[in-house]
mmCIF file of C-alpha atoms in Angstrom:
data_model
loop_
_atom_site.group_PDB
_atom_site.id
_atom_site.type_symbol
_atom_site.label_atom_id
_atom_site.label_comp_id
_atom_site.label_asym_id
_atom_site.label_seq_id
_atom_site.Cartn_x
_atom_site.Cartn_y
_atom_site.Cartn_z
ATOM 1 C CA UNK N 144 72.180 112.684 95.293
ATOM 2 C CA UNK N 145 70.239 110.229 92.930
ATOM 3 C CA UNK N 146 70.223 106.439 93.227
ATOM 4 C CA UNK N 147 72.823 106.008 90.221
ATOM 5 C CA UNK N 148 75.585 108.356 91.644
ATOM 6 C CA UNK N 149 75.005 106.863 95.102
ATOM 7 C CA UNK N 150 75.586 103.163 93.602
ATOM 8 C CA UNK N 151 78.536 104.457 91.621
ATOM 9 C CA UNK N 152 79.985 105.644 94.768
ATOM 10 C CA UNK N 153 79.348 102.753 96.534
ATOM 11 C CA UNK N 154 81.010 100.459 93.991
ATOM 12 C CA UNK N 155 84.019 102.927 93.680
ATOM 13 C CA UNK N 156 84.814 102.550 97.314
ATOM 14 C CA UNK N 157 84.334 98.900 97.226
ATOM 15 C CA UNK N 158 86.508 98.348 94.080
ATOM 16 C CA UNK N 159 89.219 100.662 95.880
ATOM 17 C CA UNK N 160 89.313 98.989 99.268
ATOM 18 C CA UNK N 161 89.397 95.647 97.851
ATOM 19 C CA UNK N 162 92.112 96.876 95.268
ATOM 20 C CA UNK N 163 90.059 95.688 92.105
ATOM 21 C CA UNK N 164 91.284 97.706 89.364
ATOM 22 C CA UNK N 165 89.165 96.137 86.543
ATOM 23 C CA UNK N 166 86.218 97.348 88.835
ATOM 24 C CA UNK N 167 86.841 100.752 88.279
ATOM 25 C CA UNK N 168 86.691 100.854 84.512
ATOM 26 C CA UNK N 169 82.807 101.374 84.058
ATOM 27 C CA UNK N 170 82.543 103.989 86.934
ATOM 28 C CA UNK N 171 84.242 106.600 84.995
ATOM 29 C CA UNK N 172 82.946 108.596 81.940
ATOM 30 C CA UNK N 173 85.284 108.413 78.711
ATOM 31 C CA UNK N 174 86.476 112.007 79.332
ATOM 32 C CA UNK N 175 86.931 111.939 83.307
ATOM 33 C CA UNK N 176 89.028 114.366 84.625
ATOM 34 C CA UNK N 177 91.388 113.817 87.963
ATOM 35 C CA UNK N 178 92.762 116.525 89.763
ATOM 36 C CA UNK N 179 95.782 115.235 91.722
ATOM 37 C CA UNK N 180 98.109 116.809 94.676
ATOM 38 C CA UNK N 181 101.144 115.767 92.771
ATOM 39 C CA UNK N 182 100.538 116.873 89.523
ATOM 40 C CA UNK N 183 99.732 120.669 88.310
ATOM 41 C CA UNK N 184 97.531 119.503 85.423
ATOM 42 C CA UNK N 185 94.959 117.091 85.640
ATOM 43 C CA UNK N 186 94.863 113.470 84.321
ATOM 44 C CA UNK N 187 92.424 113.552 81.282
ATOM 45 C CA UNK N 188 90.542 110.530 80.193
ATOM 46 C CA UNK N 189 89.682 107.034 81.364
ATOM 47 C CA UNK N 190 92.770 105.309 80.162
ATOM 48 C CA UNK N 191 94.787 107.697 82.094
ATOM 49 C CA UNK N 192 92.854 108.170 85.469
ATOM 50 C CA UNK N 193 92.886 103.949 85.377
ATOM 51 C CA UNK N 194 96.616 103.863 84.497
ATOM 52 C CA UNK N 195 97.208 106.300 87.850
ATOM 53 C CA UNK N 196 94.867 104.140 89.850
ATOM 54 C CA UNK N 197 96.930 101.105 89.106
ATOM 55 C CA UNK N 198 99.642 102.761 90.363
ATOM 56 C CA UNK N 199 97.918 104.167 93.662
ATOM 57 C CA UNK N 200 96.443 100.862 94.386
ATOM 58 C CA UNK N 201 99.829 99.571 94.594
ATOM 59 C CA UNK N 202 101.376 102.595 96.418
ATOM 60 C CA UNK N 203 99.013 103.061 99.338
ATOM 61 C CA UNK N 204 99.435 100.608 102.343
ATOM 62 C CA UNK N 205 96.702 100.430 104.880
ATOM 63 C CA UNK N 206 94.191 102.251 102.567
ATOM 64 C CA UNK N 207 90.758 102.605 104.187
ATOM 65 C CA UNK N 208 87.970 105.079 104.066
ATOM 66 C CA UNK N 209 86.561 106.387 107.180
ATOM 67 C CA UNK N 210 83.752 108.759 106.538
ATOM 68 C CA UNK N 211 81.788 110.019 103.645
ATOM 69 C CA UNK N 212 79.360 113.213 102.796
ATOM 70 C CA UNK N 213 76.951 113.881 99.952
ATOM 71 C CA UNK N 214 75.853 116.901 98.318
ATOM 72 C CA UNK N 215 76.833 118.846 95.278
ATOM 73 C CA UNK N 216 79.531 121.013 93.977
ATOM 74 C CA UNK N 217 80.681 123.221 91.033
ATOM 75 C CA UNK N 218 83.151 121.325 88.492
ATOM 76 C CA UNK N 219 86.605 122.523 87.607
ATOM 77 C CA UNK N 220 86.385 121.964 84.158
ATOM 78 C CA UNK N 221 82.857 123.137 82.799
ATOM 79 C CA UNK N 222 81.479 125.007 85.874
ATOM 80 C CA UNK N 223 78.070 122.787 85.878
ATOM 81 C CA UNK N 224 77.096 121.948 89.390
ATOM 82 C CA UNK N 225 76.553 117.945 89.960
ATOM 83 C CA UNK N 226 75.747 115.731 92.405
ATOM 84 C CA UNK N 227 79.142 114.965 94.492
ATOM 85 C CA UNK N 228 80.281 112.903 97.316
ATOM 86 C CA UNK N 229 83.575 113.179 99.371
ATOM 87 C CA UNK N 230 85.155 110.035 100.639
ATOM 88 C CA UNK N 231 87.344 110.715 103.522
ATOM 89 C CA UNK N 232 90.415 108.212 103.696
ATOM 90 C CA UNK N 233 93.332 107.216 105.783
ATOM 91 C CA UNK N 234 96.761 105.452 104.402
ATOM 92 C CA UNK N 235 100.414 105.201 104.796
ATOM 93 C CA UNK N 236 102.889 105.710 101.961
ATOM 94 C CA UNK N 237 106.755 105.072 102.540
ATOM 95 C CA UNK N 238 106.138 105.207 106.405
ATOM 96 C CA UNK N 239 104.286 108.689 106.358
ATOM 97 C CA UNK N 240 100.544 108.850 107.479
ATOM 98 C CA UNK N 241 98.132 110.438 105.213
ATOM 99 C CA UNK N 242 94.904 111.952 105.311
ATOM 100 C CA UNK N 243 93.048 112.517 102.596
ATOM 101 C CA UNK N 244 89.787 113.183 100.654
ATOM 102 C CA UNK N 245 88.608 112.253 97.304
ATOM 103 C CA UNK N 246 85.876 114.435 95.785
ATOM 104 C CA UNK N 247 84.038 112.369 93.343
ATOM 105 C CA UNK N 248 81.611 114.419 90.911
ATOM 106 C CA UNK N 249 79.025 112.576 88.690
ATOM 107 C CA UNK N 250 77.608 113.311 85.429
ATOM 108 C CA UNK N 251 73.618 112.593 84.535
ATOM 109 C CA UNK N 252 74.038 108.847 84.389
ATOM 110 C CA UNK N 253 75.649 108.565 87.690
ATOM 111 C CA UNK N 254 79.469 107.879 86.353
ATOM 112 C CA UNK N 255 82.265 109.795 87.665
ATOM 113 C CA UNK N 256 83.101 112.644 85.375
ATOM 114 C CA UNK N 257 85.349 114.616 87.804
ATOM 115 C CA UNK N 258 87.757 113.594 90.730
ATOM 116 C CA UNK N 259 89.867 115.495 93.141
ATOM 117 C CA UNK N 260 92.060 114.135 95.945
ATOM 118 C CA UNK N 261 93.126 116.380 98.391
ATOM 119 C CA UNK N 262 96.263 115.062 100.880
ATOM 120 C CA UNK N 263 97.748 116.374 103.895
ATOM 121 C CA UNK N 264 100.319 116.742 105.434
ATOM 122 C CA UNK N 265 102.913 118.497 103.055
ATOM 123 C CA UNK N 266 105.572 115.661 103.862
ATOM 124 C CA UNK N 267 103.028 112.920 103.014
ATOM 125 C CA UNK N 268 102.160 114.670 99.638
ATOM 126 C CA UNK N 269 105.978 114.762 98.644
ATOM 127 C CA UNK N 270 106.262 110.733 99.548
ATOM 128 C CA UNK N 271 103.022 110.289 97.488
ATOM 129 C CA UNK N 272 104.450 112.526 94.721
ATOM 130 C CA UNK N 273 107.545 110.469 94.490
ATOM 131 C CA UNK N 274 106.064 107.162 94.873
ATOM 132 C CA UNK N 275 103.328 107.925 92.072
ATOM 133 C CA UNK N 276 106.042 109.401 89.660
ATOM 134 C CA UNK N 277 108.259 106.043 90.021
ATOM 135 C CA UNK N 278 105.061 103.950 89.477
ATOM 136 C CA UNK N 279 103.943 106.014 86.292
ATOM 137 C CA UNK N 280 107.550 105.492 84.883
ATOM 138 C CA UNK N 281 107.625 101.801 85.696
ATOM 139 C CA UNK N 282 104.230 101.369 84.160
ATOM 140 C CA UNK N 283 105.493 103.608 81.036
ATOM 141 C CA UNK N 284 102.726 105.987 81.867
ATOM 142 C CA UNK N 285 105.467 109.051 82.262
ATOM 143 C CA UNK N 286 108.746 109.801 81.124
ATOM 144 C CA UNK N 287 111.624 109.447 83.390
ATOM 145 C CA UNK N 288 112.610 112.522 85.073
ATOM 146 C CA UNK N 289 115.871 114.266 83.645
ATOM 147 C CA UNK N 290 118.746 113.923 85.882
ATOM 148 C CA UNK N 291 119.815 117.067 87.862
ATOM 149 C CA UNK N 292 123.203 118.364 87.549
#
């Protein structure tokens, strides 16, 4: 992995661990795509991804990165192979312990162009999904769900 991608990954990790949303803005491409375990379609574009991170930084409790791996991987949206880093994390959401991985994939300038989040166990994914949806609705980034009859 080249130095610009390593620098971006380190800056990303620091910003998330310090819960500094503003520090994330310059780390993503304009057309960044984020694949989330709580939504079938990706979050597309820097404003949507930053909106999601605003919710996530409020939702996760005791968030910490516990490991990292460097390499390369094929992106989902254009099939190119890019420098990539996996950051392994632990956190709590609504009393549920979460184990997860963030896959960061970088463009030629070292910015994050694709981001994939994987989380386990299933009960934590469900708790995270409910908390994220509530946060997105509260921030005006998603419509309120229709009531079920």
